[in-house]
Short mmCIF file of C-alpha atoms in Angstrom, two decimals:
data_model
loop_
_atom_site.label_atom_id
_atom_site.label_comp_id
_atom_site.label_asym_id
_atom_site.label_seq_id
_atom_site.Cartn_x
_atom_site.Cartn_y
_atom_site.Cartn_z
CA MET A 1415 -22.68 7.53 -4.03
CA LEU A 1416 -19.83 7.52 -1.34
CA ASP A 1417 -19.69 9.57 1.73
CA PRO A 1418 -17.66 12.96 1.40
CA ILE A 1419 -15.41 11.63 3.77
CA TYR A 1420 -14.29 8.43 1.74
CA ILE A 1421 -14.02 10.84 -1.49
CA ARG A 1422 -11.77 12.54 0.37
CA HIS A 1423 -9.73 9.60 1.19
CA LEU A 1424 -9.64 8.41 -2.33
CA GLN A 1425 -8.28 11.85 -3.47
CA GLN A 1426 -5.46 11.16 -1.10
CA ASN A 1427 -4.42 8.03 -3.03
CA ALA A 1428 -1.88 8.11 -5.53
CA TRP A 1429 -3.53 5.73 -8.03
CA PHE A 1430 -7.00 7.50 -7.97
CA SER A 1431 -5.69 10.76 -8.12
CA GLN A 1432 -3.86 9.73 -11.44
CA LEU A 1433 -7.52 8.72 -12.76
CA THR A 1434 -9.05 11.08 -15.32
CA GLU A 1435 -12.39 12.66 -14.11
CA PRO A 1436 -14.74 10.36 -16.18
CA PHE A 1437 -13.14 7.37 -14.36
CA GLN A 1438 -12.64 8.90 -10.78
CA GLN A 1439 -16.61 9.66 -11.46
CA PHE A 1440 -17.05 6.36 -12.67
CA VAL A 1441 -15.49 4.81 -9.49
CA ILE A 1442 -17.66 7.47 -7.02
CA GLU A 1443 -20.79 6.45 -8.73
CA HIS A 1444 -20.60 2.76 -8.78
CA GLY A 1445 -18.21 1.96 -6.17
CA LYS A 1446 -19.82 0.25 -3.35
CA LYS A 1447 -19.02 0.58 0.39
CA LEU A 1448 -19.06 -2.68 2.32
CA VAL A 1449 -18.35 -3.33 6.05
CA ILE A 1450 -16.44 -6.59 6.35
CA LYS A 1451 -16.63 -8.28 10.05
CA LYS A 1452 -13.19 -9.26 11.89
CA ASN A 1453 -12.25 -12.71 10.17
CA ALA A 1454 -15.07 -12.41 7.41
CA ALA A 1455 -14.02 -12.83 3.83
CA VAL A 1456 -13.89 -10.21 0.84
CA PHE A 1457 -13.26 -13.02 -1.27
CA HIS A 1458 -11.88 -16.53 -1.44
CA ALA A 1459 -9.43 -18.21 -3.49
CA GLN A 1460 -11.02 -19.79 -6.51
CA ASP A 1461 -13.86 -17.59 -6.41
CA GLN A 1462 -14.88 -15.93 -9.61
CA PHE A 1463 -14.03 -11.77 -10.30
CA ASP A 1464 -16.35 -9.68 -8.97
CA GLY A 1465 -14.57 -6.34 -8.70
CA VAL A 1466 -11.54 -4.58 -7.59
CA TYR A 1467 -11.39 -3.27 -4.01
CA GLY A 1468 -9.90 -0.52 -2.06
CA VAL A 1469 -9.51 -0.19 1.75
CA LEU A 1470 -11.12 2.57 3.39
CA GLU A 1471 -10.78 1.38 6.99
CA GLY A 1472 -9.21 -1.51 8.76
CA SER A 1473 -6.74 -4.15 7.32
CA ILE A 1474 -6.96 -6.80 5.04
CA SER A 1475 -4.96 -10.01 4.81
CA LEU A 1476 -4.53 -11.30 1.47
CA GLY A 1477 -3.56 -14.62 1.99
CA TYR A 1478 -0.15 -14.99 0.59
CA ILE A 1479 3.42 -14.16 1.85
CA ASP A 1480 5.10 -11.21 0.30
CA VAL A 1481 8.72 -10.85 -0.94
CA ASN A 1482 10.09 -10.39 2.58
CA GLY A 1483 8.62 -13.39 3.82
CA ASN A 1484 5.71 -11.62 5.78
CA GLU A 1485 1.90 -11.69 5.52
CA ALA A 1486 0.97 -9.63 2.76
CA ILE A 1487 -1.64 -7.03 4.11
CA ALA A 1488 -3.82 -3.98 2.44
CA GLU A 1489 -4.35 -1.18 4.59
CA PRO A 1490 -6.04 2.34 3.78
CA ILE A 1491 -5.64 3.20 0.83
CA MET A 1492 -4.44 0.10 -0.73
CA TRP A 1493 -6.13 -1.55 -3.99
CA PHE A 1494 -6.46 -5.19 -4.19
CA GLY A 1495 -8.15 -7.77 -6.52
CA GLU A 1496 -7.18 -6.55 -9.81
CA ILE A 1497 -4.98 -9.31 -10.97
CA SER A 1498 -8.63 -11.59 -11.69
CA LEU A 1499 -9.34 -8.71 -13.83
CA ILE A 1500 -6.55 -8.48 -16.06
CA ASP A 1501 -5.96 -12.26 -16.36
CA ASN A 1502 -9.96 -13.31 -16.29
CA GLN A 1503 -8.62 -16.38 -14.00
CA PRO A 1504 -10.16 -16.93 -10.46
CA ARG A 1505 -9.08 -15.32 -7.10
CA SER A 1506 -5.67 -16.79 -6.31
CA HIS A 1507 -5.74 -16.04 -2.53
CA ASP A 1508 -8.40 -15.29 0.33
CA ALA A 1509 -8.64 -11.79 1.18
CA ILE A 1510 -9.91 -12.05 5.19
CA ALA A 1511 -10.60 -8.86 7.31
CA LEU A 1512 -7.95 -8.56 10.20
CA LYS A 1513 -10.58 -6.47 11.90
CA LYS A 1514 -13.67 -4.81 11.06
CA SER A 1515 -12.96 -2.98 8.05
CA VAL A 1516 -14.78 -0.84 5.42
CA VAL A 1517 -13.59 -1.57 1.43
CA LEU A 1518 -14.94 0.07 -1.32
CA GLN A 1519 -15.93 -2.53 -4.20
CA ILE A 1520 -15.64 -1.45 -7.91
CA PRO A 1521 -18.01 -3.95 -9.18
CA GLY A 1522 -16.98 -6.58 -11.50
CA GLU A 1523 -19.06 -6.11 -14.51
CA PRO A 1524 -20.15 -2.37 -14.72
CA LEU A 1525 -16.14 -2.14 -14.84
CA LYS A 1526 -15.59 -4.69 -17.23
CA GLU A 1527 -18.34 -2.73 -19.50
CA PHE A 1528 -16.69 0.55 -18.91
CA LEU A 1529 -13.29 -0.54 -20.07
CA LEU A 1530 -14.78 -2.25 -22.80
CA LYS A 1531 -15.99 0.95 -24.00
CA ASN A 1532 -13.10 2.87 -22.77
CA PRO A 1533 -9.90 0.44 -23.77
CA TYR A 1534 -7.64 3.39 -22.63
CA TYR A 1535 -8.38 3.19 -19.01
CA TRP A 1536 -6.49 -0.12 -19.35
CA TYR A 1537 -3.44 1.77 -18.47
CA TYR A 1538 -4.33 2.61 -15.17
CA PHE A 1539 -4.45 -1.03 -14.11
CA ALA A 1540 -1.13 -1.45 -15.94
CA LEU A 1541 0.00 1.22 -13.54
CA LEU A 1542 -1.46 -0.04 -10.56
CA THR A 1543 0.23 -3.59 -11.10
CA SER A 1544 3.64 -1.82 -12.29
CA GLN A 1545 3.36 -0.09 -8.84
CA LYS A 1546 3.34 -3.41 -7.00
CA LEU A 1547 6.01 -4.78 -8.85
CA ARG A 1548 8.29 -1.76 -8.38
CA TYR A 1549 8.62 -2.11 -4.71
CA VAL A 1550 9.16 -5.87 -5.05
CA PHE A 1551 11.97 -5.32 -7.22
CA LEU A 1552 13.37 -2.34 -5.01
CA GLU A 1553 13.54 -4.39 -2.07
CA GLN A 1554 15.48 -7.43 -3.77
CA ILE A 1555 17.75 -4.81 -5.13
CA ALA A 1556 18.28 -3.31 -1.82
CA ILE A 1557 18.80 -6.86 -0.03
CA GLN A 1558 21.76 -7.10 -2.70
CA THR A 1559 23.29 -3.94 -2.69
CA GLN A 1560 22.65 -1.68 0.16
CA THR A 1561 23.37 -1.31 3.76
CA ILE A 1562 21.27 -2.23 6.77
CA SER A 1563 21.01 1.56 7.23
CA GLN A 1564 19.91 2.36 3.58
CA ARG A 1565 17.51 -0.41 3.36
CA LEU A 1566 15.84 0.56 7.02
CA ALA A 1567 15.67 4.25 5.60
CA GLN A 1568 14.08 3.18 2.46
CA ARG A 1569 11.68 0.92 4.30
CA LEU A 1570 10.48 3.52 6.70
CA LEU A 1571 10.01 5.98 3.39
CA PHE A 1572 7.87 3.36 1.96
CA ILE A 1573 5.71 3.02 4.67
CA LEU A 1574 5.58 6.57 5.07
CA GLU A 1575 4.29 6.53 1.29
CA GLY A 1576 1.84 3.65 1.82
CA TYR A 1577 4.30 1.87 -0.76
CA GLY A 1578 3.22 4.24 -3.41
CA ASN A 1579 -0.43 4.38 -2.08
CA ARG A 1580 -0.16 7.93 -0.91
CA ALA A 1581 -0.11 10.83 -3.10
CA ALA A 1582 2.00 12.90 -0.62
CA ILE A 1583 3.46 12.45 2.74
CA ASN A 1584 1.28 13.94 5.17
CA ASP A 1585 1.81 12.01 8.60
CA LEU A 1586 5.11 11.28 10.08
CA ASN A 1587 4.30 8.95 12.43
CA ILE A 1588 4.71 5.38 11.79
CA GLN A 1589 3.07 2.88 13.87
CA ILE A 1590 5.22 -0.04 13.75
CA SER A 1591 7.44 -2.41 16.42
CA GLN A 1592 10.86 -2.94 16.28
CA ASP A 1593 10.14 -7.00 15.86
CA GLN A 1594 7.99 -6.14 12.85
CA LEU A 1595 10.57 -4.22 11.38
CA ALA A 1596 12.95 -6.55 11.47
CA ASN A 1597 11.11 -8.89 9.88
CA MET A 1598 10.56 -6.76 7.02
CA LEU A 1599 14.23 -6.34 6.40
CA THR A 1600 15.03 -10.07 7.62
CA VAL A 1601 17.52 -9.03 10.35
CA SER A 1602 17.51 -9.24 14.12
CA ARG A 1603 15.79 -7.07 16.46
CA GLN A 1604 18.95 -6.16 18.18
CA THR A 1605 20.33 -4.68 14.57
CA VAL A 1606 17.17 -2.63 13.83
CA ASN A 1607 17.24 -1.36 17.46
CA GLN A 1608 21.19 -0.37 16.85
CA GLU A 1609 20.46 1.27 13.44
CA LEU A 1610 17.13 3.11 15.06
CA ASN A 1611 19.05 4.43 18.17
CA HIS A 1612 21.55 6.02 15.60
CA PHE A 1613 18.98 7.56 13.62
CA GLU A 1614 17.53 8.85 16.59
CA LYS A 1615 21.11 10.23 17.81
CA GLN A 1616 21.62 11.67 14.45
CA GLY A 1617 18.24 14.12 14.59
CA VAL A 1618 16.39 12.05 11.85
CA ILE A 1619 13.56 10.26 14.27
CA GLN A 1620 12.17 9.92 17.79
CA LEU A 1621 11.33 6.63 18.95
CA GLY A 1622 8.45 5.57 21.02
CA PHE A 1623 6.43 2.49 22.02
CA LYS A 1624 5.52 0.72 18.92
CA LYS A 1625 6.01 4.31 17.08
CA ILE A 1626 8.56 6.07 15.16
CA GLN A 1627 8.09 9.81 14.23
CA VAL A 1628 10.40 11.29 11.20
CA ILE A 1629 12.02 14.20 12.53
CA ASP A 1630 13.81 15.11 9.38
CA LEU A 1631 12.16 13.73 6.27
CA ASN A 1632 15.18 15.15 4.40
CA LYS A 1633 17.75 13.42 6.09
CA LEU A 1634 15.59 10.31 6.28
CA LYS A 1635 15.80 10.32 2.30
CA LEU A 1636 19.69 10.98 2.28
CA LEU A 1637 20.16 8.02 4.55
CA SER A 1638 17.98 5.83 2.22
CA THR A 1639 20.23 6.62 -1.03
CA LYS A 1640 23.95 7.23 0.94
CA GLY A 1641 23.30 5.20 4.31
CA THR A 1642 25.25 8.52 5.95
CA LEU A 1643 24.55 11.93 6.55
CA ILE A 1644 28.42 12.65 5.88
CA ASP A 1645 29.57 13.96 2.73
#
């Protein structure tokens, strides 16, 4: 049985919170808490499927480059490893701890048996994969159709939402550097700096050292759709 603190973490996760009670109980009862040392592997490319994983603490490099040309990283609480469950193929990439991390493993064999007896629950893994695809498509559309102000505001919202992994936005502080944001948006640091300063002057955010505090969430949402606060 998981520690109560980790159960509370799970309940704040958007995917887990959508599961029916029997599925939630299955995850809590069968889930194994694993402590992964820095630079140690959760799994390697070509390993056979051994379960689906969620990050409870720390960060896990998923060993591939995402749509923005950045290293794909799973942080609390993000799920990974479900693709091999769906296509029954070996792992396509490594999953390596960037620092000491705690992950939850939903073991493969009990999970497969559970899904065999309850095929309806495959629906939730369709939700998990479609959630990830949705953010890829949204970013591609943004690159082609949106201003840098809209894209920056949208990206800040994505981060606050944990890319769809958080059931609600409870923390308005973002730990990120301007260089990291520039890489995510594939623009120069100078461009990001100018836009962030403009957001700050409008009372949307407050800038700190490698930190952005969102002051007005509604304004940020408006910027993400219109790119301006002026009607």
